[in-house]
Coordinates of C-alpha atoms in Angstrom, one line a residue:
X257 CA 0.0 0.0 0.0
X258 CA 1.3 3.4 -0.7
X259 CA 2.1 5.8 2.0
X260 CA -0.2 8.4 2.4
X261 CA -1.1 11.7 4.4
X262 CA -3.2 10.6 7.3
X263 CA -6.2 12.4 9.3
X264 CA -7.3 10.8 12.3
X265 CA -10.9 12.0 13.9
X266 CA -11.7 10.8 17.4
X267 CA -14.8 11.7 18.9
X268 CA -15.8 11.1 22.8
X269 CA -18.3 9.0 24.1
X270 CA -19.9 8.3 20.7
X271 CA -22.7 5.6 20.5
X272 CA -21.7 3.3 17.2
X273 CA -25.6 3.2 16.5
X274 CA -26.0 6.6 16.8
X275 CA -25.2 7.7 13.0
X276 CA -27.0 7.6 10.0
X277 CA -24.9 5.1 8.1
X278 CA -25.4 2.9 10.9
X279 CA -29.3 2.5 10.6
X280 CA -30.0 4.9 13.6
X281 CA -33.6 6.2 12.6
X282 CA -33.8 9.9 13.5
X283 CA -29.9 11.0 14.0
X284 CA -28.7 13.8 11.6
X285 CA -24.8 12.6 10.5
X286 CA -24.7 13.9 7.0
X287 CA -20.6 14.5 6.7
X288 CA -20.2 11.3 8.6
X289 CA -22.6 9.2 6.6
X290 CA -20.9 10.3 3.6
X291 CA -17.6 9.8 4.5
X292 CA -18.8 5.8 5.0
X293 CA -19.8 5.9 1.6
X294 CA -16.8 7.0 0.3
X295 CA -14.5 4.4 2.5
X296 CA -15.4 1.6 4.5
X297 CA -17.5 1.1 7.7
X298 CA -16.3 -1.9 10.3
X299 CA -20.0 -2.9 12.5
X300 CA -18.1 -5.4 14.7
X301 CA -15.7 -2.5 16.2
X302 CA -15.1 -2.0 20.3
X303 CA -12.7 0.1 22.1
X304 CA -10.4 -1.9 24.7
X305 CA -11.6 -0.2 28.0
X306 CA -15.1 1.6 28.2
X307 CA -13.9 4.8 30.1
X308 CA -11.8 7.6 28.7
X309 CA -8.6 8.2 30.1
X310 CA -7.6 3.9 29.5
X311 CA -9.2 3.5 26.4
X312 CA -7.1 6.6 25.0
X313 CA -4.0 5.1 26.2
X314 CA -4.9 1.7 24.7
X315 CA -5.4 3.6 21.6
X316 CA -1.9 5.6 21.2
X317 CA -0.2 2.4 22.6
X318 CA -2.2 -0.4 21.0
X319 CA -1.6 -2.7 24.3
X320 CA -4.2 -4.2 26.7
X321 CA -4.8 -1.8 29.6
X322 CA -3.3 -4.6 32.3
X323 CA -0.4 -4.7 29.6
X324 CA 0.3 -0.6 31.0
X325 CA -1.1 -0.1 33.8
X326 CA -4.2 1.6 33.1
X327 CA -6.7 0.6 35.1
X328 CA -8.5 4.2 35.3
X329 CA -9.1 8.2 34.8
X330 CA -6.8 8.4 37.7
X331 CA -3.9 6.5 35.8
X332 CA -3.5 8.9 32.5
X333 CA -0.4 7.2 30.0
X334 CA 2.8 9.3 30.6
X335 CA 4.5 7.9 27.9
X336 CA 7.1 5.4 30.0
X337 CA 4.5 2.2 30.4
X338 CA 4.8 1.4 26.1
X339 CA 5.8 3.4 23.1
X340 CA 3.2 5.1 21.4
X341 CA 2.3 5.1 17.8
X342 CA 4.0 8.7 17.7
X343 CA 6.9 7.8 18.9
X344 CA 7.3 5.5 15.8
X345 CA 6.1 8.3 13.3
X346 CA 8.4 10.6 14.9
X347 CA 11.7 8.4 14.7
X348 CA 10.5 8.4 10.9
X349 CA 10.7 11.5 10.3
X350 CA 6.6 11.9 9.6
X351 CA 4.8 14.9 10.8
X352 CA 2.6 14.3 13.9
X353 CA 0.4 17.0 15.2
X354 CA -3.0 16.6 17.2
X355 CA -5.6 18.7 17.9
X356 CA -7.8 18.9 20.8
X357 CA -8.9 16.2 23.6
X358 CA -6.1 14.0 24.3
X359 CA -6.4 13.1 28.0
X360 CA -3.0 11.9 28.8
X361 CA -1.1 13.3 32.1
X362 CA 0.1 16.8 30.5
X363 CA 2.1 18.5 27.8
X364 CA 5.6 17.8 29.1
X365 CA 5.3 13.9 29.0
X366 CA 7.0 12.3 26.4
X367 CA 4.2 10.7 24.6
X368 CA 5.0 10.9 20.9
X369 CA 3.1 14.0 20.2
X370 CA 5.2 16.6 20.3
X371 CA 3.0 19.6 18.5
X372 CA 0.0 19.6 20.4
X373 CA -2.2 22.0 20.0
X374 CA -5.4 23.1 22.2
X375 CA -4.8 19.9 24.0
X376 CA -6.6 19.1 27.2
X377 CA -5.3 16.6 29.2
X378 CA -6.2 15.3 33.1
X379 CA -7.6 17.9 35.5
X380 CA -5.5 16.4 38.3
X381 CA -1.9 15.0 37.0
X382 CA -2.1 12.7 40.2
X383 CA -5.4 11.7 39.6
X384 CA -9.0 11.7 41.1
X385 CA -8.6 9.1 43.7
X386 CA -12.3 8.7 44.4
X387 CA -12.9 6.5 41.4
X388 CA -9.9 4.1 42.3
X389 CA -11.6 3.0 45.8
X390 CA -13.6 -0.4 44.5
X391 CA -14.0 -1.9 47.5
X392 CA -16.7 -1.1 49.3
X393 CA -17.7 1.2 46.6
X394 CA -18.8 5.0 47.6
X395 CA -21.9 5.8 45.5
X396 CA -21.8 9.0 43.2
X397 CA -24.9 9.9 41.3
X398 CA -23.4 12.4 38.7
X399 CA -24.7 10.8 35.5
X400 CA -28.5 11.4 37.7
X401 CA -27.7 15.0 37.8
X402 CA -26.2 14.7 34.1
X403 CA -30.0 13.5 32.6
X404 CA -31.6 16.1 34.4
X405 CA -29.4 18.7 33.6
X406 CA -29.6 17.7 29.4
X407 CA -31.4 20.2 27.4
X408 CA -30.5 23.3 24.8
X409 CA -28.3 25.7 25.1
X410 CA -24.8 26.4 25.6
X411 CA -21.5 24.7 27.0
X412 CA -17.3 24.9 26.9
X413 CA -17.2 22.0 25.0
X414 CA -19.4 23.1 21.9
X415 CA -17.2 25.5 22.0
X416 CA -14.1 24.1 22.2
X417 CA -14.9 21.7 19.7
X418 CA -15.5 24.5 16.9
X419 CA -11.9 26.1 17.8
X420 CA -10.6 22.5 17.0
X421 CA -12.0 22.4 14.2
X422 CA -10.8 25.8 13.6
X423 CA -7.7 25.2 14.4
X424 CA -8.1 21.7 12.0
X425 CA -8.4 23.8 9.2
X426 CA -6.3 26.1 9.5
X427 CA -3.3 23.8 9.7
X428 CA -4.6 21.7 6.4
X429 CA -4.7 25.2 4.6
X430 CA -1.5 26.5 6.4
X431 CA 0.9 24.0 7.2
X432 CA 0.4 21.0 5.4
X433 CA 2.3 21.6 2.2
X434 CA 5.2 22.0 4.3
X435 CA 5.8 18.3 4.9
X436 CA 7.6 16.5 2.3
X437 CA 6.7 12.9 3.5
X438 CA 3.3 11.5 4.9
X439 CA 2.0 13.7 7.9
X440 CA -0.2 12.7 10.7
X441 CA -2.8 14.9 11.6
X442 CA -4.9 13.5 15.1
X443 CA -8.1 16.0 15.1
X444 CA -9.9 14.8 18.6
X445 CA -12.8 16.2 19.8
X446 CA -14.7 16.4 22.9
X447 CA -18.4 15.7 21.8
X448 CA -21.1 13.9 22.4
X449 CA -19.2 13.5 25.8
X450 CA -21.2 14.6 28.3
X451 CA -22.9 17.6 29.7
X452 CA -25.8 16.9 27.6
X453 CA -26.3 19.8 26.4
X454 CA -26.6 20.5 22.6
X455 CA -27.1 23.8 20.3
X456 CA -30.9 24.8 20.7
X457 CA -30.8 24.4 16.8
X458 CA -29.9 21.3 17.0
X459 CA -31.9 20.3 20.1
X460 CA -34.9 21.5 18.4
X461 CA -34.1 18.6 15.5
X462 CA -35.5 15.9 17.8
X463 CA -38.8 16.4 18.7
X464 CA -39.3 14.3 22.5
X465 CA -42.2 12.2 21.3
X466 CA -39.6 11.0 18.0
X467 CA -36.8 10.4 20.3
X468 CA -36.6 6.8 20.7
X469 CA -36.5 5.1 23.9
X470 CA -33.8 2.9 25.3
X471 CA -33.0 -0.8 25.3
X472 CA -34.6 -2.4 28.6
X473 CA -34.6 1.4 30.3
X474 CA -37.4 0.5 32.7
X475 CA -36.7 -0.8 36.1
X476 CA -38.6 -3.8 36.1
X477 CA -36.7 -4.2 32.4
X478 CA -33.4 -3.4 33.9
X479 CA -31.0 -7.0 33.8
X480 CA -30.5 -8.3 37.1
X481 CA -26.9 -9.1 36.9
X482 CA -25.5 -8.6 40.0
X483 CA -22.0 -6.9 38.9
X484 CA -23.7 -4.7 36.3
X485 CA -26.8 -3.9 39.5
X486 CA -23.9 -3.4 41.6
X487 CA -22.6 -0.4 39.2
X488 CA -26.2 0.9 38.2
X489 CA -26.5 1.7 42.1
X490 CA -22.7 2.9 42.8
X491 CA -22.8 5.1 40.0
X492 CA -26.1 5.9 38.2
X493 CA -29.6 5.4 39.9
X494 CA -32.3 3.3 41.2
X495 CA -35.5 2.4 41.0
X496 CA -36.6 5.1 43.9
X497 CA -34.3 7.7 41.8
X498 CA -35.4 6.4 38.3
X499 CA -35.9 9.9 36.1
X500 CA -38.3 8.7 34.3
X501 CA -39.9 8.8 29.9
X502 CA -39.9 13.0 30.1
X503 CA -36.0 13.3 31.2
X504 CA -34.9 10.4 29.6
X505 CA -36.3 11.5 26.0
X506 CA -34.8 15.3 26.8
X507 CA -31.4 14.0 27.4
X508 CA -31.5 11.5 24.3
X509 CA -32.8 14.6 22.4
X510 CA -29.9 16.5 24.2
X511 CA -27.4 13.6 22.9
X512 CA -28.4 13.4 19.2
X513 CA -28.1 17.4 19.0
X514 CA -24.9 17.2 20.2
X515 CA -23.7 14.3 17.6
X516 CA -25.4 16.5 15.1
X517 CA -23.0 19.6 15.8
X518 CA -20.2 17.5 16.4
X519 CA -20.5 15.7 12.6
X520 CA -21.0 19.5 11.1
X521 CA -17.3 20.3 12.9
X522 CA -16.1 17.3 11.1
X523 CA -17.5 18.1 8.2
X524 CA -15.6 22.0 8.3
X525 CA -12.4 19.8 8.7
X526 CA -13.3 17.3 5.4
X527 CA -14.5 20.3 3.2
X528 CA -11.1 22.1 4.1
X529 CA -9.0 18.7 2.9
X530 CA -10.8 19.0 0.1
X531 CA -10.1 22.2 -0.4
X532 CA -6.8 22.3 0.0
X533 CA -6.4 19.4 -2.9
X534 CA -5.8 16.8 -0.2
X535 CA -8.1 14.6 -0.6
X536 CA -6.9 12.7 -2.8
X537 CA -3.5 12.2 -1.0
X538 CA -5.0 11.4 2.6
X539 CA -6.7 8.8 4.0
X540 CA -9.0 8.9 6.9
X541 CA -10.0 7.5 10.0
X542 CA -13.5 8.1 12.5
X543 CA -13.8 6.4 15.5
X544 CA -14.3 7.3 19.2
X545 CA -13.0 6.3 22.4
X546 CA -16.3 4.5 23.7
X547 CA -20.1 4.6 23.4
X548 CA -22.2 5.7 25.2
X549 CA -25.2 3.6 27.5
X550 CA -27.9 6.4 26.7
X551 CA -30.0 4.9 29.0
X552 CA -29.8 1.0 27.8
X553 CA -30.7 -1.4 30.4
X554 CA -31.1 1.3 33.3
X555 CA -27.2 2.7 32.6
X556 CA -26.2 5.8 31.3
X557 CA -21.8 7.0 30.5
X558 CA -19.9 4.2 29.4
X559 CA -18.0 1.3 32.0
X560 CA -19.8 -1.4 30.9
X561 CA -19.6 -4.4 28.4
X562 CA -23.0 -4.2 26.4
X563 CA -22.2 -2.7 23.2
X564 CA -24.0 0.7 23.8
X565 CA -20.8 1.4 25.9
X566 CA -18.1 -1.1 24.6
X567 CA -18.9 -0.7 21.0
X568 CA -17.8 2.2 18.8
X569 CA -17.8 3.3 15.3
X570 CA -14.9 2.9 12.8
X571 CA -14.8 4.4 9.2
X572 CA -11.9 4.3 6.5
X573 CA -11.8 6.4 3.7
X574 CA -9.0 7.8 1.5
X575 CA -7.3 6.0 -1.6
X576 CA -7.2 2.3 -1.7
X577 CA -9.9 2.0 0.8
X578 CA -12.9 0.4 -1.1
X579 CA -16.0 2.7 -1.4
X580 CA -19.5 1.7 0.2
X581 CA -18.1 -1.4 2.1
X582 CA -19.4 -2.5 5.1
X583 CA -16.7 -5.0 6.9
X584 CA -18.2 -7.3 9.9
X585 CA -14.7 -8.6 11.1
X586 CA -14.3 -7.5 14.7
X587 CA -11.6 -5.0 15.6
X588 CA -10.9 -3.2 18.0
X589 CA -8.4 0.4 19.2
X590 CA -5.8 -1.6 19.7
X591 CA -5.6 -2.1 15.6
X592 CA -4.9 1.7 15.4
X593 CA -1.1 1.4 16.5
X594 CA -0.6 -1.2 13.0
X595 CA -2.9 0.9 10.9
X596 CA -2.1 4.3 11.5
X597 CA 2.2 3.2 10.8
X598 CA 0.9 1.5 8.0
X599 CA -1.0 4.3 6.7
X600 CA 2.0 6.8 6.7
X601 CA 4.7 4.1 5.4
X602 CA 6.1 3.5 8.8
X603 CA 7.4 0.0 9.7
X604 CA 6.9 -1.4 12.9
X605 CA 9.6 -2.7 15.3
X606 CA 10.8 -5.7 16.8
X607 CA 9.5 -4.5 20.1
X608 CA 5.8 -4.0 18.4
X609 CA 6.4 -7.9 17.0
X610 CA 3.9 -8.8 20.5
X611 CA 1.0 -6.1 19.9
X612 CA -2.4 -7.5 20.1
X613 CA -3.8 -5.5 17.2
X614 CA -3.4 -5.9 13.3
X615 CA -3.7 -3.1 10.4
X616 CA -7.2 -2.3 9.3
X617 CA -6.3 -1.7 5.6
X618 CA -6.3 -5.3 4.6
X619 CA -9.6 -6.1 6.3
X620 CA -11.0 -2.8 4.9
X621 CA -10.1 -4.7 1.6
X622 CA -11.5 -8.0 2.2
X623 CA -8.2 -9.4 3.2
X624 CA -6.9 -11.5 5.8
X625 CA -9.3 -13.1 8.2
X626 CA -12.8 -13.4 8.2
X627 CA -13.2 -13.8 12.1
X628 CA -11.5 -12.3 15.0
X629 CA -11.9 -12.3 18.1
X630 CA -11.4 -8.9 20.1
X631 CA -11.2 -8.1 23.7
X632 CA -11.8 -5.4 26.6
X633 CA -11.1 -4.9 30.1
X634 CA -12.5 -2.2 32.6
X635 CA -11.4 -2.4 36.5
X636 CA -12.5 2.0 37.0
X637 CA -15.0 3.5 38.3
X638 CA -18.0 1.8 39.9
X639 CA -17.0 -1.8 39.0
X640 CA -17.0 -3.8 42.5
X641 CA -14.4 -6.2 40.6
X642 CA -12.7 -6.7 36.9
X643 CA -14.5 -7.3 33.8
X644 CA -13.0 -9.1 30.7
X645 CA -15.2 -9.0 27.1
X646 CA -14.6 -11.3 24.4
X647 CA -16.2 -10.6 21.4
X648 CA -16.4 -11.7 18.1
X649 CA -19.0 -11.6 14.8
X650 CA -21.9 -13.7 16.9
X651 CA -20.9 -14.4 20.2
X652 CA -20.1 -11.8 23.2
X653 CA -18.4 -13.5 26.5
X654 CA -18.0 -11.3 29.8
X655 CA -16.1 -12.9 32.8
X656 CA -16.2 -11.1 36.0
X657 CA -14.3 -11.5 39.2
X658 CA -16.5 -13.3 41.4
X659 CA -19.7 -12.7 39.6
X660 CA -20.9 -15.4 37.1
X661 CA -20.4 -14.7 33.7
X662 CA -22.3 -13.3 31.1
X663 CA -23.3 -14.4 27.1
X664 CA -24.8 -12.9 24.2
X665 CA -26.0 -14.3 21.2
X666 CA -25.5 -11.1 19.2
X667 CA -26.4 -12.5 15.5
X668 CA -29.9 -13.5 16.5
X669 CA -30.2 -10.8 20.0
X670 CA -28.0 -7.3 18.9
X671 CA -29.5 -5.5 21.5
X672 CA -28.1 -8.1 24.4
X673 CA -31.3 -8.5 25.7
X674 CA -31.3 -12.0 26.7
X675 CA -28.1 -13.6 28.4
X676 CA -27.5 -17.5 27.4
X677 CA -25.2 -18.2 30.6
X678 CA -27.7 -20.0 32.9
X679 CA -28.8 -21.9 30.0
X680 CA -27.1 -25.6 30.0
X681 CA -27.0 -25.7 26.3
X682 CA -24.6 -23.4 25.8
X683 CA -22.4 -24.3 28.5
X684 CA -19.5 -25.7 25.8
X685 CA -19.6 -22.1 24.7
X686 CA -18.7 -20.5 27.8
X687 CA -15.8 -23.1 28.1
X688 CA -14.7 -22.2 25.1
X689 CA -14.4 -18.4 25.5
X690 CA -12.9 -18.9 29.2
X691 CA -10.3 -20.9 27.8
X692 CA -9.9 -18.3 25.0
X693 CA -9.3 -15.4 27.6
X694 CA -7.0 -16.9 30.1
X695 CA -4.7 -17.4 26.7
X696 CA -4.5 -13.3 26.7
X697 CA -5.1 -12.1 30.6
X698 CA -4.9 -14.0 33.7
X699 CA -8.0 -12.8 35.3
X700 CA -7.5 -13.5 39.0
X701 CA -3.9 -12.2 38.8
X702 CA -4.9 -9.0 36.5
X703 CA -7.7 -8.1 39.5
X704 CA -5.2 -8.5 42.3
X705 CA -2.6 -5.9 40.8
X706 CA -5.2 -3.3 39.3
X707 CA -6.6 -3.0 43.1
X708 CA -3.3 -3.0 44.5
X709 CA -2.1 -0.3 42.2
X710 CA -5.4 1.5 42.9
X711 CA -5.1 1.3 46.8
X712 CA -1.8 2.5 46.5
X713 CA -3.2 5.3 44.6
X714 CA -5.7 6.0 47.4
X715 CA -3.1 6.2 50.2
X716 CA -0.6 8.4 48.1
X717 CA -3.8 11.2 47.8
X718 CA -4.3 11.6 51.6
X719 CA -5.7 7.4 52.4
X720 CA -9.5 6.0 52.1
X721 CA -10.8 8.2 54.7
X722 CA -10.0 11.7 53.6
X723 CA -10.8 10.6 49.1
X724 CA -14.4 9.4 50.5
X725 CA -14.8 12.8 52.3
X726 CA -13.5 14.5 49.5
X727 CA -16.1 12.9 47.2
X728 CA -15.6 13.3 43.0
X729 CA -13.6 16.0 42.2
X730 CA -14.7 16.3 38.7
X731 CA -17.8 15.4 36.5
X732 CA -15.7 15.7 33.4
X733 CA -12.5 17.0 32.1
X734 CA -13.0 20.6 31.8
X735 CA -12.2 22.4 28.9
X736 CA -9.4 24.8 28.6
X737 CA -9.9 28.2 30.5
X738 CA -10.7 30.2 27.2
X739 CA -13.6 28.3 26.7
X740 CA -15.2 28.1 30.3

């Protein structure tokens, strides 16, 4: 494959059914829709770790999160725990420049990015502690407050994510025709992350009685699985607390606004590529760092295995990506690391010869195989113990510490509605994938030193006592001060 410029969009928190090109029946994604016609659209993608600050260091590293060390938003990558992907651009000479949301520790890590621009990174370089305590788990409703709170208007990070785009465009107009060999430019924004707030305009799109209601979002729908009850009542609500159909539509309405405004700012940065005559020359990538639960089974955020969290969408465009294909094969983040050196004409190394991941520009092609298996972790926020996914094109496996497991049946139930596990009959299956897992984690091992790391954590910010009276110290990453 020929190297080529590269542009790499990363959204926050975006829902993989929530797009146009996807089948979702009353979002607005025109630029994004269009790009997937153009290139190719993987419907079998997941991120690594449901939660942001992990799942962002899975991507630049393309490792496991027990492979590094990041268990949670309180454990941002700093560069040390693996090489990034922009380390290997870099030692190649390419171009590598991101804009926008990057969530790593801060600007004077080593992490392969050197020209950063309007980054935002952790709010606390030592990390919010609260999150890390899983034993004995403190409840925090801020995702109650969140739905409440959804509605028109205003907020720092529709505004930040027009300067990105901004400054997006102004660097493919200004600065790319400086680079004589294949640049790199990461474009990351902070939408549809929450607040829920979105552009009255766009609000006003999605009238409440269109909105759609969630999968299983009543409590006597909600599953009964005690690790996932166990988070829905650390971290989001219960029945006694249960908003109800009037804020529930609001904040979906809220939600789809936002993805909306956040697919017109992507759409500023494709028109300016091909504007600048660069289209032809670059290939692209969408995805996002994690879904979003938008009210599914009683949960709302991300953290979870079902694939309103775990899931996320994955386009390819550019030259020698086939146009209009839709690609089943499972993949995951950690195939960013392969694809994105691949895409610029950068080899890997001998230290990369153990990554977990695989380039997506042969399976954009039809190439290579037509199964995989992919696999997540999350040990953050609100999760009592560890959760391990495997996935592939029919079948979804989740072991938890402790807990019994869970199985999905995703070819003939997509929306995970009914879980096979207690069922006998399939009881060769769940052999199967357990055997499958403890070939890439040792799960009993993995939980012990997540905790420990985490407890460590907790004594280093003052002990248990004085993080719990603290409480949260954030709701989300704040934007940078110019856009407060």
């Amino acid at each position: 494959m020929q190297p080529q410029n590269l542009l790499v969009i990363m959204s926050d928190e975006h829902n993989a059914r929530v797009l146009g090109c996807a089948g979702h029946p009353l979002v607005q994604t025109p630029h994004l829709d269009v790009l997937a016609a153009r290139g190719t659209r993987f419907t079998n993608a997941a991120c690594n770790i449901p939660i942001c600050v992990p799942s962002r260091a899975s991507f630049l590293t393309g490792r496991y999160g027990h492979e590094i060390g990041a268990w949670d938003n309180a454990m941002p990558y700093t560069g040390e725990a693996a090489p990034s992907w922009g380390h290997r651009l870099g030692a190649h000479g390419r171009q590598v420049t991101s804009i926008g949301k990057l969530h790593y520790r801060n600007t004077r890590d080593d992490i392969g990015l050197p020209d950063q621009r309007l980054p935002m990174h952790v709010m606390f370089e030592r990390g919010d502690a609260f999150g890390s305590i899983r034993w004995n788990m403190p409840r925090a409703r801020r995702q109650l407050e969140n739905v409440h709170a959804a509605g028109p208007g205003d907020s720092e990070y529709l505004r930040f994510d027009a300067a990105i785009a901004d400054e997006a465009c102004a660097w493919l107009r200004d600065e790319s025709g400086r680079h004589l060999e294949p640049w790199c430019l990461f474009v990351s924004f902070t939408l549809p992350h929450f607040p829920l707030i979105a552009p009255p305009s766009d609000f006003a799109r999605y009238p409440l009685h269109d909105v759609p209601l969630p999968i299983q979002w009543q409590p006597d729908e909600w599953p009964d699985h005690p690790h996932v009850s166990a988070f829905r009542e650390a971290r989001i609500f219960t029945p006694d607390d249960f908003p109800g159909e009037e804020p529930t539509r609001r904040a979906i309405a809220a939600y789809l606004g936002m993805c909306t405004y956040l697919d017109r700012q992507i759409g500023r940065v494709l028109d300016a590529l091909e504007a600048c005559g660069l289209a032809d020359s670059t290939r692209v990538i969408y995805t996002s760092d994690h879904g979003e639960t938008l009210g599914d089974y009683g949960l709302w955020g991300k953290s979870v295995m079902y694939d309103s969290a775990v899931a996320a969408p994955l386009i390819l465009a550019g030259p020698d990506v086939p146009i209009g294909a839709v690609r089943d094969v499972s993949v995951s983040l950690v195939d960013a690391f392969p694809t994105i050196c691949e895409g610029v004409g950068v080899p890997l190394e001998a230290a990369d010869a153990d990554l977990p991941g695989m380039s997506l520009w042969p399976l954009a092609r039809g190439e290579g195989p037509a199964s995989r298996t992919t696999f997540a972790e999350y040990h953050a926020s609100g999760s009592v113990s560890g959760a391990f996914m495997l996935r592939d094109e029919r079948w979804k496996y989740v072991h938890y510490h402790g807990f019994p497991p869970q199985l999905f049946d995703l070819a003939n139930d997509p929306e995970e509605r009914q879980d096979l596990a207690g069922d006998p009959s399939f009881a060769a299956e769940l052999q199967r994938f357990e055997a499958q897992l403890r070939t890439i984690v040792d799960p009993e091992a993995v939980e012990a030193e997540a905790k420990a790391d985490q407890r460590r954590l907790v004594e280093r910010s003052g002990g248990e006592a004085a993080v719990r009276a603290a409480g949260p110290q954030i709701n989300f990453t704040r934007a940078p001060d110019r856009f407060q």
